[in-house]
Structures are given as structure tokens and as C-alpha cells.
């Protein structure tokens, strides 16, 4: 039995697993590489955890953090207080999300916080707007929205839910338009139509005057990189509009270029009412989350003179100066180096490199992706598309062997997930493909 030399619980893992395997200790990062404590140089095929978009060790971000620590390490933004970095970043975000009509930012510490803020302020919006009975949330099966009770309640995968139930009442899940695995049709547009109709039916079944919001990821990440048909999001926007339901885009992974567009919503030409951001906002150099709101919501709060419009929500680390400084430096790199374009280009390159696996290997059912979000779907039967036994650890074994061949990839159930830094170059992609081939 292996005895770990440390005393923390690994998230998303049974503690006993660490009694039978040794941890991999990452000690240093540089560009698209990380180094383990045995000195092995590994291509970071997962950008930390979907977030180190500008790559490891960027001096521009480190310098901005150091300068901010020298100037002001922390002060709060409650009670009418403010500081320059929180102001500058909010203006930059409103500028970057101008095509989505986003007008105001609420800061937090990460993705789960950003989702929680979206859900709480969506409920409050309806109270402020005079429809207090609109409290329910609808989301997609296979969706992932973090670990707070609100986010877990709208999560669409039972493994993130069952140990923590009962969750929030009033949360309902509808079918996700997954072209590879659905009982309806192989035709993407037909599937989009069917799934949008199922959302509408659910809203009608619940009673539109009781539904606060629909929340979804533009491309589902943790659920296995599920890319919806292009017609799906516009149809969903129409359904939400027909019934007055708020549309929340959880862009915690897709925000800031990962899909090949600066924001995932933009891929589908859709303007949400609320956008959740984290991860790529600082590329992981400092924890930060942000939730953004459009005029519809901002005006309702601003135009409400009652006590109900006061925002009794906020975190000690809302607008942390060091996080905001890290974000400003990081987003300058994302824009100056046009990282969304590189994500699109290198994503296509990776996809082309991995696609032959479908013919080469009996267990590879599908390789799919959008930009720098990719997945290899491992199946027991290619014809029926039945997944491999998720408890048998095949994906974990693939990841282990890939690491021995120089690349870190992420096993999630029966899928291998890739989400490299957006600064990836061909030489790194070649290592990832060769390591997975091995
Ligand atoms: N939303 C999405 C779409 C995510 O993928 C994640 C994390 O992976 C979260 C929310 C939660 O973010 P965090 O882990 O920073 O709390």
C-alpha cells in the first residue's frame, strides 16, 4: 500500500485510489510544458485544468502580480469602496463582451462562484422585476456548472449530485443535443430542433411564469466535450425569448478563446442575458471569477428604488486587486497574440492528428472537438456506441501511458479530454498525438 506524504483530499477522487498509486508531483511550468519531480518534461495537454491559456510562467503576468502586491495586496470593494484594477478590468470586460451587450460585472473567486452569482442574481432579478414566482432553473443533461449547491443542482451528471442530495428544489434537466449519442436522429439540425422543442415543452410544463432561467455551456466541457449543432443555441435563444426566460451562458471554460472564438456564445451568434467567466480570465495565475449582466438585468436593478434591489451577495475576494491585475495582464496577451485564432488553428490540427485513431483502434468510437476542447470517446462497441465500462479504468490507463510518453491528458469516465494552452504549437501537438497513439 502506498502511503501519501501529505494530508489533503484530492478533488473528484476516491481517497483509497491514492493508496494504490503514487501521485504525480508537478514542480515547475514553462510555456506549454510542465516538469515533474523526477525531471520529466511533459507537454501540458490540459492547460492545468482548462485554464492556463497563455501558457506557464509568462513574465508579463508575473510582473503585473508582483507590481500589484507592492502597490496594494488587498482591499475590499464592498460599501462603496473601490480600487483601480477592479475598475479597469470591469471596463475591459464590458468592452470585450460588447458584441454580447454585457454591461456590468460581479466579481468572485472562481467558476463555481460565478455560476452561484448568476443563479442568485437571476432569482433576485425576477423579484425586482415584479415576478417573484419565477424561481426555477432548467439546464442540460451532461452539463457541468461547478460544485456549489446551486451549480450542483443544475449539473447534469449524477456523479456530481448524488452524494450531496437533496440539492436545490426547482431545478430540471432536459436533453442535450449530442450528435454522437442520442436516441432521436443523426441529423444535427433535426436534433437541434428536437432538443430546443424539449426545452420549450419543459418550460410550458413547469409554467413559464415559474421559470427564472436556462443555463448551459456553449460547448459542454467536463461532460465530454459535447459540441452542439450550430442551429441549437439560436433556437434556444428564441425559446427563452418566447417565454421571458433568462438565458445564462456558463463560459467558465469557453470564455476567452478556448473554442476558437473569443467567447463560446459568439460561435453560435447568440447574446445571453448573463455570462459566467473564470479560468481563462487569469489563465490560473490567480483565482478570479466574473459574472456579467446585460441591460435587461442592470436596468431592472438600477430602476428599482426598493430594498429588494439591494444586492446582498458578495465575496471577501470579489474584485481581489491581485486577481484583477493578473487578469488585465493575461487578457492583454490573449488579445495581442490573438489566441482564439491559434486555438482554432491548432484545434483543427490536433483533431486531424487524432481522427485516424477511429479507424486504427477498436475502442475509439469518436474523436471530436471545437478549438482547444477535444475528446476521445472510448467504446465497447463501435456500432452501438456503448461506452467502455467506466469503472474499469481504461481512460486512466491511457492517460498514464500518454504521460510516460511525454504528454498530460485527462481521463474523465470513458473519455480522454484534451484542453491544451491556447499558445500550443505544432511540435507540442505532435507530442500529444504520438503519446496518445502509444
Ligand atoms: N462551470 C464550468 C463550465 C466548468 O467547467 C467549471 C469547472 O470546471 C465550473 C463552472 C466551476 O469552476 P471552478 O472549478 O473554478 O469553481
Coordinates of C-alpha atoms and ligand atoms in Angstrom, one line a residue:
X1 CA 0.0 0.0 0.0
X2 CA 1.3 3.4 -0.9
X3 CA 1.4 6.0 1.9
X4 CA 1.0 9.6 0.7
X5 CA 3.4 12.0 2.2
X6 CA 0.7 14.7 2.5
X7 CA -2.7 15.2 4.1
X8 CA -5.1 16.7 1.7
X9 CA -8.0 15.1 -0.2
X10 CA -7.8 15.2 -4.0
X11 CA -11.0 16.6 -5.5
X12 CA -13.1 14.3 -7.6
X13 CA -11.3 11.1 -6.5
X14 CA -11.9 8.3 -4.0
X15 CA -9.3 8.6 -1.3
X16 CA -8.4 4.9 -1.5
X17 CA -7.1 5.4 -5.0
X18 CA -4.2 7.2 -3.6
X19 CA -3.3 4.1 -1.5
X20 CA -2.6 2.1 -4.6
X21 CA -1.0 4.6 -6.8
X22 CA 1.6 7.2 -6.4
X23 CA 0.7 10.9 -7.1
X24 CA 2.4 12.7 -9.9
X25 CA 4.1 15.7 -8.5
X26 CA 4.3 18.7 -10.8
X27 CA 7.0 21.1 -9.7
X28 CA 7.6 23.6 -12.5
X29 CA 6.0 25.1 -15.6
X30 CA 7.3 26.8 -18.7
X31 CA 5.2 27.7 -21.8
X32 CA 3.3 24.5 -22.9
X33 CA 5.4 22.3 -20.6
X34 CA 5.4 21.2 -17.0
X35 CA 8.1 19.2 -15.2
X36 CA 7.6 16.5 -12.6
X37 CA 9.8 16.0 -9.6
X38 CA 11.7 13.3 -11.4
X39 CA 12.7 15.9 -14.0
X40 CA 10.4 14.6 -16.8
X41 CA 9.3 17.3 -19.2
X42 CA 5.7 16.9 -20.2
X43 CA 3.5 18.7 -22.7
X44 CA 0.6 20.1 -20.8
X45 CA -2.3 18.8 -22.8
X46 CA -4.9 20.1 -20.3
X47 CA -3.6 23.6 -19.5
X48 CA -3.7 22.8 -15.8
X49 CA -7.5 22.4 -15.6
X50 CA -8.7 24.1 -18.8
X51 CA -7.3 27.4 -17.7
X52 CA -3.6 28.1 -18.3
X53 CA -4.5 29.6 -21.6
X54 CA -1.4 31.8 -22.1
X55 CA 0.9 29.0 -21.0
X56 CA 3.0 28.6 -17.9
X57 CA 5.5 31.2 -16.5
X58 CA 4.6 34.2 -18.5
X59 CA 6.7 37.1 -17.2
X60 CA 4.1 39.8 -18.2
X61 CA 1.5 38.2 -15.8
X62 CA 4.0 37.6 -13.0
X63 CA 5.3 41.1 -13.2
X64 CA 1.8 42.5 -13.0
X65 CA 1.1 40.4 -9.9
X66 CA 4.3 41.5 -8.3
X67 CA 3.6 45.1 -9.0
X68 CA 0.1 44.9 -7.6
X69 CA 1.4 43.2 -4.4
X70 CA 3.8 46.1 -4.0
X71 CA 1.0 48.7 -4.6
X72 CA -2.0 47.1 -2.7
X73 CA -2.2 43.4 -1.9
X74 CA -5.8 43.6 -0.9
X75 CA -8.7 45.8 -0.3
X76 CA -12.5 45.1 -0.5
X77 CA -14.9 46.6 -2.9
X78 CA -18.0 46.4 -0.6
X79 CA -19.5 49.5 0.9
X80 CA -18.8 51.9 -2.0
X81 CA -15.0 51.2 -1.8
X82 CA -13.1 50.5 -5.0
X83 CA -9.6 50.3 -6.4
X84 CA -8.1 51.0 -9.8
X85 CA -7.6 47.4 -11.0
X86 CA -11.2 46.3 -10.3
X87 CA -12.4 49.4 -12.3
X88 CA -10.1 48.9 -15.2
X89 CA -10.9 45.2 -15.5
X90 CA -14.7 45.8 -15.4
X91 CA -14.3 48.3 -18.3
X92 CA -12.1 45.9 -20.3
X93 CA -14.6 43.1 -19.8
X94 CA -17.6 45.2 -20.8
X95 CA -15.6 46.2 -23.9
X96 CA -14.6 42.6 -24.7
X97 CA -18.2 41.5 -24.4
X98 CA -19.7 44.5 -26.2
X99 CA -21.0 42.2 -29.0
X100 CA -22.9 40.2 -26.4
X101 CA -24.3 43.5 -24.9
X102 CA -22.8 42.8 -21.5
X103 CA -23.0 45.9 -19.3
X104 CA -21.9 45.1 -15.8
X105 CA -19.6 42.7 -13.9
X106 CA -19.9 41.0 -10.5
X107 CA -16.6 39.6 -9.3
X108 CA -15.9 36.4 -7.4
X109 CA -13.1 33.8 -6.8
X110 CA -13.8 31.2 -9.5
X111 CA -16.2 29.3 -11.7
X112 CA -18.5 27.9 -9.1
X113 CA -18.8 31.3 -7.5
X114 CA -19.5 32.8 -11.0
X115 CA -22.3 30.3 -11.5
X116 CA -23.7 30.8 -8.0
X117 CA -23.8 34.6 -8.6
X118 CA -25.6 34.1 -11.9
X119 CA -28.3 31.9 -10.3
X120 CA -28.8 34.1 -7.2
X121 CA -29.0 37.3 -9.2
X122 CA -31.3 35.7 -11.8
X123 CA -33.7 34.9 -8.9
X124 CA -33.3 38.4 -7.5
X125 CA -33.9 39.9 -10.9
X126 CA -37.3 38.4 -11.1
X127 CA -38.2 39.6 -7.6
X128 CA -37.0 43.1 -8.6
X129 CA -38.9 42.8 -11.9
X130 CA -42.1 42.0 -10.1
X131 CA -42.4 38.3 -11.0
X132 CA -41.2 36.7 -7.7
X133 CA -42.6 33.3 -8.7
X134 CA -40.0 32.8 -11.4
X135 CA -37.6 30.8 -9.3
X136 CA -36.9 27.6 -11.3
X137 CA -33.8 26.7 -13.3
X138 CA -33.6 24.5 -16.3
X139 CA -30.3 23.1 -17.6
X140 CA -28.8 20.4 -19.8
X141 CA -28.0 16.8 -19.1
X142 CA -24.2 16.2 -19.1
X143 CA -23.7 19.9 -18.2
X144 CA -21.2 20.9 -15.6
X145 CA -21.6 24.1 -13.5
X146 CA -19.3 23.7 -10.6
X147 CA -19.7 22.4 -7.0
X148 CA -21.7 25.0 -5.0
X149 CA -25.2 23.9 -4.1
X150 CA -26.7 26.0 -6.9
X151 CA -24.3 24.8 -9.5
X152 CA -24.5 21.2 -8.4
X153 CA -28.3 21.4 -8.6
X154 CA -28.1 22.4 -12.3
X155 CA -25.3 19.9 -13.0
X156 CA -26.4 17.3 -15.5
X157 CA -24.4 14.3 -14.3
X158 CA -25.5 12.3 -11.3
X159 CA -21.9 11.6 -10.1
X160 CA -21.6 15.3 -9.1
X161 CA -25.1 15.3 -7.5
X162 CA -26.0 12.1 -5.6
X163 CA -23.6 12.3 -2.7
X164 CA -24.8 15.8 -1.9
X165 CA -28.5 15.5 -2.3
X166 CA -31.0 16.9 -1.5
X167 CA -30.0 19.7 -3.7
X168 CA -32.0 22.9 -4.6
X169 CA -35.6 22.2 -5.4
X170 CA -36.9 23.6 -8.6
X171 CA -34.1 22.5 -10.9
X172 CA -34.9 20.5 -14.1
X173 CA -32.8 18.9 -16.8
X174 CA -33.5 18.5 -20.5
X175 CA -31.8 16.5 -23.3
X176 CA -28.5 17.9 -24.6
X177 CA -28.1 17.9 -28.4
X178 CA -25.4 15.3 -28.6
X179 CA -25.0 14.1 -32.2
X180 CA -22.9 11.0 -31.3
X181 CA -25.2 9.7 -28.6
X182 CA -28.9 10.3 -28.7
X183 CA -32.0 8.2 -29.4
X184 CA -33.5 10.6 -31.9
X185 CA -31.6 11.3 -35.1
X186 CA -28.2 11.5 -36.8
X187 CA -29.2 14.8 -38.5
X188 CA -27.7 17.7 -36.5
X189 CA -30.3 20.3 -37.4
X190 CA -33.1 17.9 -36.7
X191 CA -31.5 17.1 -33.4
X192 CA -31.2 20.8 -32.5
X193 CA -34.9 21.3 -33.3
X194 CA -35.9 18.3 -31.2
X195 CA -33.8 19.4 -28.2
X196 CA -34.9 23.0 -28.4
X197 CA -38.5 21.8 -28.5
X198 CA -37.9 19.6 -25.4
X199 CA -36.7 22.7 -23.6
X200 CA -39.8 24.6 -24.7
X201 CA -42.1 21.7 -23.5
X202 CA -40.3 21.7 -20.1
X203 CA -40.9 25.4 -19.7
X204 CA -44.5 25.0 -20.7
X205 CA -44.9 22.0 -18.4
X206 CA -43.4 23.9 -15.4
X207 CA -45.3 27.1 -16.3
X208 CA -43.3 29.9 -17.9
X209 CA -44.2 32.2 -15.1
X210 CA -42.3 30.0 -12.7
X211 CA -39.1 29.6 -14.7
X212 CA -36.2 32.0 -13.9
X213 CA -33.5 30.9 -16.2
X214 CA -32.0 28.4 -18.5
X215 CA -28.3 27.7 -18.0
X216 CA -25.9 25.9 -20.4
X217 CA -22.3 25.8 -21.6
X218 CA -21.8 26.9 -25.2
X219 CA -19.7 23.7 -25.7
X220 CA -20.1 21.2 -22.8
X221 CA -16.6 20.6 -21.3
X222 CA -16.5 18.2 -18.4
X223 CA -19.5 16.3 -19.7
X224 CA -17.2 15.1 -22.5
X225 CA -16.7 18.0 -25.0
X226 CA -20.2 17.9 -26.5
X227 CA -20.4 20.4 -29.3
X228 CA -24.0 21.3 -30.1
X229 CA -25.2 21.6 -33.7
X230 CA -24.8 25.2 -34.9
X231 CA -28.5 25.8 -35.1
X232 CA -29.1 24.8 -31.4
X233 CA -28.2 28.0 -29.5
X234 CA -30.2 30.4 -31.7
X235 CA -33.2 28.1 -31.3
X236 CA -32.7 28.1 -27.5
X237 CA -32.5 31.9 -27.5
X238 CA -35.8 32.1 -29.4
X239 CA -37.4 29.7 -26.9
X240 CA -36.2 31.7 -23.9
X241 CA -37.4 34.9 -25.5
X242 CA -40.9 33.5 -26.3
X243 CA -41.3 32.7 -22.6
X244 CA -39.4 35.5 -21.0
X245 CA -36.8 33.1 -19.5
X246 CA -33.3 34.4 -18.8
X247 CA -30.5 32.7 -20.8
X248 CA -27.3 32.1 -18.8
X249 CA -24.2 31.1 -20.7
X250 CA -21.7 29.3 -18.5
X251 CA -18.5 30.4 -20.3
X252 CA -16.1 29.3 -17.4
X253 CA -14.3 27.1 -19.9
X254 CA -15.3 28.6 -23.3
X255 CA -14.6 32.2 -22.3
X256 CA -11.5 34.0 -23.7
X257 CA -10.8 32.0 -26.8
X258 CA -10.8 28.3 -26.0
X259 CA -13.3 27.3 -28.7
X260 CA -11.6 29.4 -31.4
X261 CA -14.0 32.4 -30.8
X262 CA -13.3 34.9 -28.1
X263 CA -16.5 33.7 -26.3
X264 CA -18.4 30.5 -27.0
X265 CA -21.7 32.3 -27.3
X266 CA -20.2 34.2 -30.2
X267 CA -19.6 30.9 -32.0
X268 CA -23.3 30.5 -32.3
X269 CA -24.1 34.2 -32.8
X270 CA -26.2 34.3 -29.6
X271 CA -26.4 37.0 -26.9
X272 CA -27.1 35.6 -23.5
X273 CA -28.5 37.7 -20.6
X274 CA -25.9 36.5 -18.2
X275 CA -22.3 35.2 -18.8
X276 CA -20.2 33.3 -16.2
X277 CA -16.4 33.7 -16.6
X278 CA -13.4 32.3 -14.7
X279 CA -10.4 30.0 -15.6
X280 CA -9.0 31.8 -18.7
X281 CA -9.8 35.2 -17.2
X282 CA -6.4 35.0 -15.4
X283 CA -5.1 31.8 -17.0
X284 CA -4.9 30.4 -13.5
X285 CA -2.2 32.8 -12.3
X286 CA -4.7 34.0 -9.6
X287 CA -8.2 32.7 -8.7
X288 CA -10.9 35.0 -10.1
X289 CA -14.4 34.7 -11.3
X290 CA -16.7 37.2 -13.0
X291 CA -20.4 37.2 -13.9
X292 CA -21.7 39.6 -16.5
X293 CA -25.1 41.0 -17.0
X294 CA -26.9 42.8 -19.9
X295 CA -29.1 45.9 -19.8
X296 CA -32.3 44.0 -19.2
X297 CA -30.9 43.0 -15.7
X298 CA -28.8 46.0 -15.0
X299 CA -31.8 48.4 -15.8
X300 CA -34.1 46.4 -13.6
X301 CA -31.8 46.7 -10.6
X302 CA -31.0 50.3 -11.3
X303 CA -34.6 51.2 -11.8
X304 CA -35.8 49.6 -8.6
X305 CA -35.9 52.1 -5.7
X306 CA -36.9 49.4 -3.1
X307 CA -34.9 47.5 -0.7
X308 CA -35.4 44.4 -2.9
X309 CA -32.9 45.8 -5.4
X310 CA -30.0 45.8 -2.8
X311 CA -27.5 43.1 -3.7
X312 CA -26.9 41.0 -0.6
X313 CA -24.4 38.9 -2.4
X314 CA -20.6 39.2 -2.5
X315 CA -17.4 37.5 -1.5
X316 CA -14.5 38.8 0.5
X317 CA -12.4 38.2 -2.6
X318 CA -14.8 39.9 -5.0
X319 CA -12.6 42.0 -7.2
X320 CA -9.3 41.0 -5.5
X321 CA -6.7 43.5 -6.7
X322 CA -4.1 40.9 -7.4
X323 CA -6.6 38.8 -9.4
X324 CA -7.7 41.8 -11.4
X325 CA -4.1 42.8 -12.1
X326 CA -3.4 39.2 -13.3
X327 CA -6.5 39.3 -15.5
X328 CA -5.5 42.6 -17.1
X329 CA -2.1 41.4 -18.0
X330 CA -3.4 38.0 -19.1
X331 CA -6.2 39.4 -21.3
X332 CA -3.7 41.7 -23.0
X333 CA -1.7 38.6 -24.1
X334 CA -4.9 36.9 -25.2
X335 CA -5.8 39.9 -27.4
X336 CA -2.3 40.9 -28.6
X337 CA -1.4 37.3 -29.6
X338 CA -4.9 36.6 -31.0
X339 CA -5.1 33.4 -29.1
X340 CA -8.6 32.5 -30.2
X341 CA -7.3 32.2 -33.8
X342 CA -4.4 30.0 -32.6
X343 CA -6.9 27.9 -30.7
X344 CA -9.0 27.4 -33.8
X345 CA -5.9 26.6 -36.0
X346 CA -4.2 24.2 -33.5
X347 CA -7.5 22.7 -32.5
X348 CA -8.1 21.7 -36.2
X349 CA -4.5 20.4 -36.3
X350 CA -4.9 18.2 -33.2
X351 CA -8.3 17.0 -34.4
X352 CA -6.8 16.0 -37.8
X353 CA -3.9 14.2 -36.0
X354 CA -6.3 12.2 -33.7
X355 CA -9.0 11.4 -36.3
X356 CA -7.2 8.4 -37.7
X357 CA -7.5 6.7 -34.3
X358 CA -11.1 6.0 -35.1
X359 CA -10.1 3.6 -37.8
X360 CA -6.9 2.4 -36.1
X361 CA -8.3 1.4 -32.7
X362 CA -11.3 -0.8 -31.9
X363 CA -12.1 1.2 -28.7
X364 CA -12.0 4.7 -30.2
X365 CA -15.6 5.4 -31.1
X366 CA -15.3 9.1 -31.9
X367 CA -12.8 12.0 -31.8
X368 CA -14.5 15.4 -31.5
X369 CA -13.9 18.9 -30.5
X370 CA -14.1 22.6 -31.1
X371 CA -10.9 24.7 -30.9
X372 CA -8.8 23.6 -28.0
X373 CA -11.6 21.5 -26.4
X374 CA -11.2 17.9 -27.6
X375 CA -12.3 14.4 -26.5
X376 CA -11.6 10.8 -27.5
X377 CA -14.7 8.7 -26.7
X378 CA -13.8 5.1 -25.8
X379 CA -16.4 2.5 -26.6
X380 CA -17.0 -1.2 -26.0
X381 CA -18.9 -1.5 -29.3
X382 CA -18.4 0.9 -32.2
X383 CA -21.7 0.0 -33.8
X384 CA -23.9 0.6 -30.8
X385 CA -21.6 3.3 -29.4
X386 CA -21.9 1.7 -26.0
X387 CA -19.1 3.2 -23.8
X388 CA -16.5 1.1 -22.1
X389 CA -17.1 0.1 -18.5
X390 CA -16.4 3.4 -16.7
X391 CA -15.2 1.6 -13.6
X392 CA -12.6 -0.4 -15.4
X393 CA -10.1 2.5 -15.6
X394 CA -9.3 2.3 -19.3
X395 CA -9.1 6.0 -19.8
X396 CA -6.9 6.4 -16.7
X397 CA -4.5 3.8 -18.1
X398 CA -4.4 5.6 -21.5
X399 CA -3.6 8.8 -19.6
X400 CA -0.8 7.1 -17.6
X401 CA 0.8 5.7 -20.7
X402 CA 0.5 9.0 -22.5
X403 CA 2.3 10.6 -19.6
X404 CA 5.1 8.1 -19.9
X405 CA 5.4 9.3 -23.5
X406 CA 5.6 12.9 -22.6
X407 CA 2.0 14.4 -22.5
X408 CA -0.5 15.0 -19.8
X409 CA -4.1 14.3 -20.9
X410 CA -7.2 14.0 -18.7
X411 CA -9.2 10.8 -18.2
X412 CA -12.9 11.6 -17.5
X413 CA -15.0 8.5 -17.2
X414 CA -14.6 6.7 -20.5
X415 CA -13.3 9.8 -22.3
X416 CA -9.9 11.3 -22.8
X417 CA -10.1 15.1 -22.6
X418 CA -7.6 17.5 -24.2
X419 CA -7.6 21.2 -23.4
X420 CA -4.1 22.5 -24.0
X421 CA -2.8 26.0 -23.6
X422 CA -4.0 28.3 -26.4
X423 CA -0.4 29.1 -27.2
X424 CA 0.1 25.5 -28.3
X425 CA 2.4 25.0 -31.4
X426 CA 2.6 22.1 -33.8
X427 CA 5.6 20.5 -32.1
X428 CA 3.6 20.2 -28.9
X429 CA 0.5 18.9 -30.6
X430 CA 2.7 16.2 -32.3
X431 CA 3.9 15.0 -28.9
X432 CA 0.3 14.8 -27.6
X433 CA -0.8 12.8 -30.6
X434 CA 2.2 10.5 -30.5
X435 CA 1.8 9.9 -26.8
X436 CA -1.9 9.0 -27.2
X437 CA -1.0 6.7 -30.1
X438 CA 1.4 4.9 -27.9
Ligands
LIG1 N1 -18.6 25.9 -15.0 C1 -18.0 25.2 -15.9 C2 -18.5 25.1 -17.3 C3 -16.8 24.5 -15.5 O1 -16.2 23.7 -16.4 C4 -16.3 24.6 -14.2 C5 -15.1 23.9 -13.8 O2 -14.5 23.2 -14.5 C6 -17.1 25.4 -13.3 C7 -18.2 26.1 -13.7 C8 -16.6 25.6 -11.9 O3 -15.4 26.3 -11.8 P1 -14.5 26.2 -10.6 O4 -13.9 24.9 -10.6 O5 -13.4 27.3 -10.8 O6 -15.3 26.5 -9.4

